[in-house]
Amino acid sequence: MTPPPRPTLADVTRGRILYGGDYNPEQWPESVWQQDMALMREAGVNLATVGVFSWARLEPRPGERDFGWLDRALDLLHGSGIGVCLATPTASPPPWMGARHPETLPRDETGAVVWYGSRNHFCASSPVYRDHALGITADLVDRYGDHPALRLWHVNNEYGTACWCDATAAHFRRWLRDRYKSLDALNEAWGTAFWSQRYGDWDEIIPPRRAQYMVNPTQELDFRRFTSDALLECFTAERDALAERTPHIPVTTNFMPLFVGQDGWTWAEREDVVSVDLYPDPAHPEGDDGAAWGALVQDLTRSQARGPWLLMEQAAGPVNWRGVNHPRPEGLTRLWSLQAVARGADGICFFQWRQSRQGSEKFHSGMVSHAGPRGRTFRQVRELGADLGRLGALTGSPVTARAAVLHDWNSWWATLPAGRPSDLLTYERPLRAWHRALWESHLTCDFAHPENELDGYALVAVPHLYLLTDAALDNLASYVRGGGTLVCGFFTGVADTDDRVREGGVDARLREVLGIGTVHEWWPLGEGEAQPLAPFGNVLGADAAGEDAAGPTGTLWREDFETLPGTETVAAYRGGELDGRPAITRHSFGEGTAWYLSTLPDPAALRALLSRAAGEAGLRPPLPGLPTGVEAVRRGARLFLLNHRREPATVPLPAPATDELTGRRHERTVTLGRHGAAVLREDPSA
């Protein structure tokens, strides 16, 4: 019998944008709670996340339960018309657990105990921790599964703890047995003939603890895979306990943005609702970098969700963990919130509702700051709530993207061990540069796993995927052969799933697609070094002059390689050891086209090249003639215009349109104020 479908985010939104944040009533006397309800109603809050860090309050001693305060809090919220995202408190075990059961505490690579006194102090492999976590989860769902305020379950918080203890070692060995079946297969995969590392018994295998020199890179890769899976087991166990009792209530856990510790593709498949925490830095000039980073995280989260998603946490003002914690300029919280909605968010939430007066995050902002309801922060929170209240018709609507950026956590993990050609080449650096170039070109893109179906995309970008499986390589070849446009970055397709370097340095299938013959050497650049490029024709565009008049440059990486007959050299290296050698190429393969970038062009050149490739693939921005710093995104039938500049900007319109935030009709242009935004409903009859 086919099980009924799981609930979705639509079961929570119910035709409105969710708005709210983490509410921690246990930190405040109950005399404050009534004021909280009144202020939430005033701000338009319709969802409160409750109980994330309340385990010690709910279970003050082993086996005891104190639910009275939570009963009263949930009843108050329901009476005020506010739904509840109820959290399992398992991210922060109470002190009694660490004191009575030190085996539940994680250990670091040296074997040192990571003590309680903060949060996330648990070993995911500890049976004792898991039993207690399931115990409090089961009691929560039994007590509140039928509460009328309950809208969404929130499991744990920002999973990411790693552990190297003996319980983890035993769990790791079980995981390896399941993966490899035999020691011979493990030894082959790990290449243990190197440095006399061959294992003769499963019990000899340990996590990659601190060693005399570099540890086995495939052992390290597998440990990262295992850690993601071990944490996922914890999430899945709690999720299943909740789903069994409340099959009508969706379950989520909040991701950290572009976080290395979890395979986000695998995790998202286990969630009913995909959510993320996002804290861009407002100190970057003009907010540009914060907006670009936000767009990347939003695109990735939407792609993991395969549709609408939830912004679980952001800041209403300054955070407290940077060296200098800057407040947000006027209008920036609204702008970045609307950017998230434009890119598929059906909910905008903050950490937290009321700024704490004690504890480690007392200088982390809240929707109600230390200034109280008369403060600037709450005024902006109230105004944002009114804006979101006008956009309920957008819930569930898609963000259509015809470009995809390929991303894979396994490939990221494989780049992390020491002993690589360049420590400067981090996985994120080209990924962020390429996505930013597409964002600045107003080309909305999805993220995709390299083994995913790609035929629906006109352009597929691969900034840097060092490790590619056989299935992924065959998928890329099939995509281009069938007529797709592939733009591939350097040091890609170098290793197989066991971090074994492919014969020839780059897989032969990928070399054939790209029109590459022999790869002689990888030739990385040092910090601050730039390699001049000599473009042929105008392929890099008129704005590819680089950072100065000398012309476009490459940074970070170079390669000495030969091209196959029929491969066009788009740009060559100019000067130095690689003078005249190809740097950027284009090759026809089957019915499609494959570009290859063996360096990281300067931002202007990269933007021009990706725009050129996209244009040849038939992609166009949603609105021509946009001023610099103005972002345009289509979601469903609405066009979002977002001004990331500190000064006003006037945008020409192809047809009259009405701004749903103000109700004002614009005939030929719309002027956006400083950090201003418009959500346009275009008039099709004009």
Short mmCIF file of N, CA and C in Angstrom, two decimals, residues 6-129:
data_model
loop_
_atom_site.label_atom_id
_atom_site.label_comp_id
_atom_site.label_asym_id
_atom_site.label_seq_id
_atom_site.Cartn_x
_atom_site.Cartn_y
_atom_site.Cartn_z
N ARG A 6 3.69 13.12 2.25
CA ARG A 6 4.07 13.90 3.41
C ARG A 6 3.60 15.34 3.23
N PRO A 7 3.33 16.04 4.33
CA PRO A 7 2.93 17.44 4.24
C PRO A 7 4.08 18.30 3.72
N THR A 8 3.75 19.49 3.26
CA THR A 8 4.73 20.39 2.65
C THR A 8 4.66 21.76 3.31
N LEU A 9 5.49 22.66 2.80
CA LEU A 9 5.49 24.03 3.32
C LEU A 9 4.14 24.70 3.09
N ALA A 10 3.44 24.32 2.03
CA ALA A 10 2.12 24.91 1.76
C ALA A 10 1.14 24.63 2.89
N ASP A 11 1.34 23.51 3.60
CA ASP A 11 0.47 23.20 4.74
C ASP A 11 0.73 24.13 5.92
N VAL A 12 1.88 24.81 5.89
CA VAL A 12 2.20 25.76 6.95
C VAL A 12 1.81 27.17 6.53
N THR A 13 2.11 27.54 5.28
CA THR A 13 1.86 28.92 4.85
C THR A 13 0.37 29.24 4.75
N ARG A 14 -0.41 28.30 4.22
CA ARG A 14 -1.86 28.49 4.10
C ARG A 14 -2.19 29.81 3.39
N GLY A 15 -1.43 30.07 2.31
CA GLY A 15 -1.72 31.24 1.49
C GLY A 15 -1.15 32.54 2.00
N ARG A 16 -0.18 32.51 2.90
CA ARG A 16 0.44 33.74 3.39
C ARG A 16 1.92 33.51 3.58
N ILE A 17 2.70 34.56 3.46
CA ILE A 17 4.13 34.48 3.75
C ILE A 17 4.30 34.34 5.26
N LEU A 18 5.04 33.33 5.67
CA LEU A 18 5.31 33.16 7.10
C LEU A 18 6.24 34.27 7.58
N TYR A 19 6.01 34.72 8.80
CA TYR A 19 6.82 35.81 9.34
C TYR A 19 6.92 35.66 10.85
N GLY A 20 8.16 35.70 11.36
CA GLY A 20 8.34 35.58 12.80
C GLY A 20 9.79 35.33 13.17
N GLY A 21 9.98 34.45 14.15
CA GLY A 21 11.34 34.19 14.61
C GLY A 21 11.36 33.30 15.83
N ASP A 22 12.58 33.02 16.31
CA ASP A 22 12.76 32.21 17.51
C ASP A 22 12.23 32.97 18.72
N TYR A 23 11.34 32.32 19.44
CA TYR A 23 10.75 32.91 20.63
C TYR A 23 11.16 32.06 21.82
N ASN A 24 11.80 32.70 22.80
CA ASN A 24 12.34 31.99 23.96
C ASN A 24 11.70 32.52 25.24
N PRO A 25 10.43 32.18 25.48
CA PRO A 25 9.74 32.74 26.66
C PRO A 25 10.38 32.31 27.97
N GLU A 26 11.08 31.16 27.96
CA GLU A 26 11.69 30.70 29.20
C GLU A 26 12.79 31.63 29.71
N GLN A 27 13.27 32.54 28.84
CA GLN A 27 14.30 33.49 29.27
C GLN A 27 13.72 34.72 29.97
N TRP A 28 12.38 34.80 30.00
CA TRP A 28 11.74 36.03 30.48
C TRP A 28 10.66 35.70 31.51
N PRO A 29 10.41 36.61 32.45
CA PRO A 29 9.28 36.40 33.37
C PRO A 29 7.97 36.42 32.59
N GLU A 30 7.01 35.68 33.08
CA GLU A 30 5.75 35.56 32.35
C GLU A 30 5.01 36.89 32.24
N SER A 31 5.36 37.85 33.07
CA SER A 31 4.73 39.17 32.96
C SER A 31 5.06 39.84 31.63
N VAL A 32 6.16 39.42 30.98
CA VAL A 32 6.55 39.99 29.69
C VAL A 32 5.79 39.34 28.54
N TRP A 33 5.27 38.14 28.75
CA TRP A 33 4.70 37.38 27.64
C TRP A 33 3.51 38.07 27.00
N GLN A 34 2.64 38.68 27.82
CA GLN A 34 1.47 39.36 27.25
C GLN A 34 1.89 40.51 26.34
N GLN A 35 2.94 41.24 26.74
CA GLN A 35 3.45 42.30 25.87
C GLN A 35 3.99 41.71 24.57
N ASP A 36 4.67 40.55 24.68
CA ASP A 36 5.17 39.89 23.48
C ASP A 36 4.04 39.60 22.50
N MET A 37 2.92 39.12 23.01
CA MET A 37 1.79 38.79 22.13
C MET A 37 1.28 40.04 21.42
N ALA A 38 1.14 41.12 22.17
CA ALA A 38 0.64 42.36 21.57
C ALA A 38 1.59 42.88 20.51
N LEU A 39 2.89 42.82 20.77
CA LEU A 39 3.87 43.31 19.80
C LEU A 39 3.95 42.41 18.58
N MET A 40 3.81 41.10 18.78
CA MET A 40 3.81 40.20 17.63
C MET A 40 2.63 40.50 16.71
N ARG A 41 1.46 40.72 17.30
CA ARG A 41 0.29 41.06 16.47
C ARG A 41 0.53 42.37 15.73
N GLU A 42 1.13 43.33 16.42
CA GLU A 42 1.40 44.63 15.80
C GLU A 42 2.37 44.49 14.63
N ALA A 43 3.33 43.58 14.75
CA ALA A 43 4.35 43.40 13.70
C ALA A 43 3.89 42.49 12.57
N GLY A 44 2.75 41.85 12.72
CA GLY A 44 2.30 40.93 11.69
C GLY A 44 2.90 39.55 11.79
N VAL A 45 3.46 39.19 12.94
CA VAL A 45 4.06 37.87 13.14
C VAL A 45 2.97 36.80 13.10
N ASN A 46 3.22 35.73 12.34
CA ASN A 46 2.26 34.62 12.29
C ASN A 46 2.89 33.27 12.58
N LEU A 47 4.22 33.25 12.88
CA LEU A 47 4.89 31.99 13.23
C LEU A 47 5.99 32.26 14.24
N ALA A 48 5.99 31.50 15.32
CA ALA A 48 7.02 31.60 16.35
C ALA A 48 7.68 30.24 16.53
N THR A 49 9.01 30.23 16.48
CA THR A 49 9.77 29.00 16.72
C THR A 49 10.08 28.93 18.21
N VAL A 50 9.65 27.87 18.85
CA VAL A 50 9.70 27.77 20.31
C VAL A 50 10.45 26.51 20.73
N GLY A 51 11.29 26.66 21.76
CA GLY A 51 11.86 25.49 22.43
C GLY A 51 13.20 25.01 21.92
N VAL A 52 13.88 25.76 21.05
CA VAL A 52 15.10 25.26 20.43
C VAL A 52 16.16 24.91 21.48
N PHE A 53 16.32 25.75 22.49
CA PHE A 53 17.35 25.53 23.50
C PHE A 53 16.74 25.39 24.90
N SER A 54 15.71 24.59 25.01
CA SER A 54 14.97 24.53 26.28
C SER A 54 15.06 23.18 26.98
N TRP A 55 16.00 22.31 26.59
CA TRP A 55 16.02 20.96 27.15
C TRP A 55 16.17 20.98 28.67
N ALA A 56 17.09 21.80 29.18
CA ALA A 56 17.30 21.82 30.64
C ALA A 56 16.06 22.32 31.38
N ARG A 57 15.27 23.14 30.75
CA ARG A 57 14.03 23.61 31.38
C ARG A 57 12.95 22.54 31.29
N LEU A 58 12.89 21.83 30.16
CA LEU A 58 11.87 20.80 29.98
C LEU A 58 12.18 19.54 30.79
N GLU A 59 13.48 19.24 30.95
CA GLU A 59 13.90 18.04 31.69
C GLU A 59 14.97 18.46 32.69
N PRO A 60 14.58 19.08 33.80
CA PRO A 60 15.57 19.63 34.74
C PRO A 60 16.43 18.56 35.39
N ARG A 61 15.91 17.34 35.54
CA ARG A 61 16.66 16.20 36.04
C ARG A 61 16.28 14.99 35.20
N PRO A 62 17.14 13.99 35.12
CA PRO A 62 16.86 12.87 34.22
C PRO A 62 15.48 12.27 34.46
N GLY A 63 14.68 12.23 33.42
CA GLY A 63 13.37 11.61 33.50
C GLY A 63 12.26 12.52 33.97
N GLU A 64 12.57 13.67 34.58
CA GLU A 64 11.54 14.61 35.01
C GLU A 64 11.10 15.46 33.82
N ARG A 65 9.86 15.93 33.89
CA ARG A 65 9.34 16.79 32.83
C ARG A 65 8.69 18.02 33.44
N ASP A 66 8.99 19.18 32.87
CA ASP A 66 8.36 20.43 33.29
C ASP A 66 7.78 21.08 32.03
N PHE A 67 6.51 20.76 31.74
CA PHE A 67 5.86 21.27 30.54
C PHE A 67 4.90 22.42 30.81
N GLY A 68 4.69 22.76 32.08
CA GLY A 68 3.67 23.76 32.40
C GLY A 68 3.93 25.09 31.72
N TRP A 69 5.16 25.57 31.78
CA TRP A 69 5.47 26.87 31.17
C TRP A 69 5.25 26.84 29.66
N LEU A 70 5.59 25.68 29.01
CA LEU A 70 5.42 25.57 27.57
C LEU A 70 3.93 25.47 27.20
N ASP A 71 3.14 24.80 28.06
CA ASP A 71 1.69 24.79 27.85
C ASP A 71 1.15 26.21 27.78
N ARG A 72 1.56 27.03 28.75
CA ARG A 72 1.02 28.39 28.82
C ARG A 72 1.51 29.23 27.64
N ALA A 73 2.76 29.04 27.23
CA ALA A 73 3.31 29.82 26.10
C ALA A 73 2.59 29.47 24.80
N LEU A 74 2.38 28.18 24.54
CA LEU A 74 1.71 27.78 23.31
C LEU A 74 0.24 28.21 23.30
N ASP A 75 -0.40 28.15 24.46
CA ASP A 75 -1.79 28.60 24.53
C ASP A 75 -1.88 30.10 24.25
N LEU A 76 -0.94 30.87 24.78
CA LEU A 76 -0.93 32.31 24.53
C LEU A 76 -0.74 32.60 23.04
N LEU A 77 0.20 31.90 22.43
CA LEU A 77 0.46 32.11 21.01
C LEU A 77 -0.78 31.77 20.18
N HIS A 78 -1.40 30.64 20.49
CA HIS A 78 -2.59 30.25 19.75
C HIS A 78 -3.71 31.27 19.94
N GLY A 79 -3.88 31.73 21.16
CA GLY A 79 -4.91 32.73 21.42
C GLY A 79 -4.66 34.04 20.71
N SER A 80 -3.42 34.28 20.34
CA SER A 80 -3.07 35.51 19.61
C SER A 80 -3.03 35.30 18.10
N GLY A 81 -3.44 34.11 17.65
CA GLY A 81 -3.47 33.83 16.22
C GLY A 81 -2.11 33.57 15.61
N ILE A 82 -1.17 33.11 16.43
CA ILE A 82 0.20 32.89 15.97
C ILE A 82 0.50 31.40 15.98
N GLY A 83 0.90 30.86 14.84
CA GLY A 83 1.26 29.47 14.75
C GLY A 83 2.60 29.19 15.38
N VAL A 84 2.87 27.92 15.66
CA VAL A 84 4.09 27.53 16.37
C VAL A 84 4.89 26.55 15.53
N CYS A 85 6.17 26.84 15.38
CA CYS A 85 7.17 25.89 14.89
C CYS A 85 7.85 25.34 16.14
N LEU A 86 7.47 24.14 16.55
CA LEU A 86 7.93 23.60 17.83
C LEU A 86 9.19 22.78 17.61
N ALA A 87 10.22 23.12 18.37
CA ALA A 87 11.53 22.49 18.20
C ALA A 87 11.75 21.36 19.19
N THR A 88 12.44 20.33 18.73
CA THR A 88 13.02 19.38 19.68
C THR A 88 14.30 20.02 20.19
N PRO A 89 14.58 19.97 21.50
CA PRO A 89 15.67 20.76 22.06
C PRO A 89 17.02 20.05 22.05
N THR A 90 17.19 19.11 21.14
CA THR A 90 18.29 18.15 21.25
C THR A 90 19.64 18.67 20.80
N ALA A 91 19.71 19.95 20.35
CA ALA A 91 21.02 20.52 19.99
C ALA A 91 21.84 20.87 21.22
N SER A 92 21.19 21.03 22.37
CA SER A 92 21.91 21.50 23.56
C SER A 92 21.48 20.69 24.78
N PRO A 93 22.12 19.53 24.98
CA PRO A 93 21.76 18.69 26.14
C PRO A 93 22.00 19.44 27.45
N PRO A 94 21.21 19.12 28.49
CA PRO A 94 21.38 19.79 29.78
C PRO A 94 22.68 19.35 30.46
N PRO A 95 23.19 20.17 31.38
CA PRO A 95 24.45 19.83 32.05
C PRO A 95 24.45 18.46 32.70
N TRP A 96 23.29 18.02 33.24
CA TRP A 96 23.29 16.72 33.92
C TRP A 96 23.69 15.58 32.99
N MET A 97 23.45 15.73 31.69
CA MET A 97 23.80 14.63 30.79
C MET A 97 25.32 14.51 30.67
N GLY A 98 26.00 15.64 30.47
CA GLY A 98 27.46 15.58 30.39
C GLY A 98 28.11 15.17 31.69
N ALA A 99 27.52 15.61 32.81
CA ALA A 99 28.08 15.27 34.12
C ALA A 99 27.89 13.80 34.45
N ARG A 100 26.70 13.25 34.16
CA ARG A 100 26.41 11.85 34.48
C ARG A 100 26.88 10.88 33.39
N HIS A 101 26.93 11.38 32.17
CA HIS A 101 27.27 10.53 31.02
C HIS A 101 28.33 11.21 30.16
N PRO A 102 29.55 11.29 30.65
CA PRO A 102 30.60 11.98 29.87
C PRO A 102 30.84 11.33 28.51
N GLU A 103 30.39 10.09 28.33
CA GLU A 103 30.56 9.44 27.03
C GLU A 103 29.69 10.08 25.95
N THR A 104 28.73 10.94 26.36
CA THR A 104 27.92 11.64 25.35
C THR A 104 28.62 12.88 24.81
N LEU A 105 29.70 13.30 25.45
CA LEU A 105 30.40 14.51 25.02
C LEU A 105 31.34 14.20 23.86
N PRO A 106 31.43 15.09 22.89
CA PRO A 106 32.34 14.83 21.76
C PRO A 106 33.79 15.01 22.17
N ARG A 107 34.65 14.36 21.40
CA ARG A 107 36.10 14.55 21.53
C ARG A 107 36.66 15.07 20.22
N ASP A 108 37.71 15.89 20.31
CA ASP A 108 38.30 16.44 19.10
C ASP A 108 39.36 15.50 18.54
N GLU A 109 40.07 15.92 17.51
CA GLU A 109 41.04 15.05 16.82
C GLU A 109 42.18 14.59 17.72
N THR A 110 42.43 15.32 18.80
CA THR A 110 43.51 14.94 19.71
C THR A 110 43.03 14.04 20.84
N GLY A 111 41.73 13.83 20.93
CA GLY A 111 41.16 13.05 22.02
C GLY A 111 40.69 13.88 23.19
N ALA A 112 40.85 15.20 23.11
CA ALA A 112 40.41 16.06 24.21
C ALA A 112 38.89 16.16 24.22
N VAL A 113 38.31 16.18 25.43
CA VAL A 113 36.86 16.28 25.59
C VAL A 113 36.40 17.70 25.26
N VAL A 114 35.32 17.79 24.52
CA VAL A 114 34.65 19.07 24.28
C VAL A 114 33.53 19.16 25.31
N TRP A 115 33.73 19.98 26.33
CA TRP A 115 32.88 19.95 27.51
C TRP A 115 31.56 20.68 27.29
N TYR A 116 30.62 20.41 28.18
CA TYR A 116 29.37 21.15 28.19
C TYR A 116 29.62 22.53 28.77
N GLY A 117 28.65 23.42 28.60
CA GLY A 117 28.80 24.81 29.00
C GLY A 117 28.55 25.75 27.84
N SER A 118 28.28 25.18 26.66
CA SER A 118 27.94 25.98 25.49
C SER A 118 26.71 25.34 24.85
N ARG A 119 26.82 24.91 23.60
CA ARG A 119 25.73 24.22 22.91
C ARG A 119 26.33 23.25 21.92
N ASN A 120 25.50 22.38 21.35
CA ASN A 120 25.93 21.39 20.36
C ASN A 120 27.02 20.47 20.89
N HIS A 121 26.96 20.19 22.19
CA HIS A 121 27.99 19.38 22.84
C HIS A 121 27.48 17.94 22.96
N PHE A 122 27.38 17.27 21.83
CA PHE A 122 26.93 15.88 21.86
C PHE A 122 27.67 15.09 20.80
N CYS A 123 27.87 13.81 21.09
CA CYS A 123 28.44 12.88 20.13
C CYS A 123 27.27 12.19 19.41
N ALA A 124 27.21 12.35 18.10
CA ALA A 124 26.10 11.77 17.34
C ALA A 124 26.08 10.25 17.38
N SER A 125 27.21 9.63 17.71
CA SER A 125 27.30 8.18 17.76
C SER A 125 26.99 7.60 19.12
N SER A 126 26.77 8.46 20.11
CA SER A 126 26.53 7.99 21.48
C SER A 126 25.13 7.40 21.63
N PRO A 127 25.00 6.12 21.98
CA PRO A 127 23.66 5.55 22.21
C PRO A 127 22.93 6.24 23.35
N VAL A 128 23.66 6.68 24.37
CA VAL A 128 23.02 7.34 25.51
C VAL A 128 22.40 8.66 25.06
N TYR A 129 23.15 9.46 24.30
CA TYR A 129 22.60 10.70 23.78
C TYR A 129 21.37 10.42 22.93
#
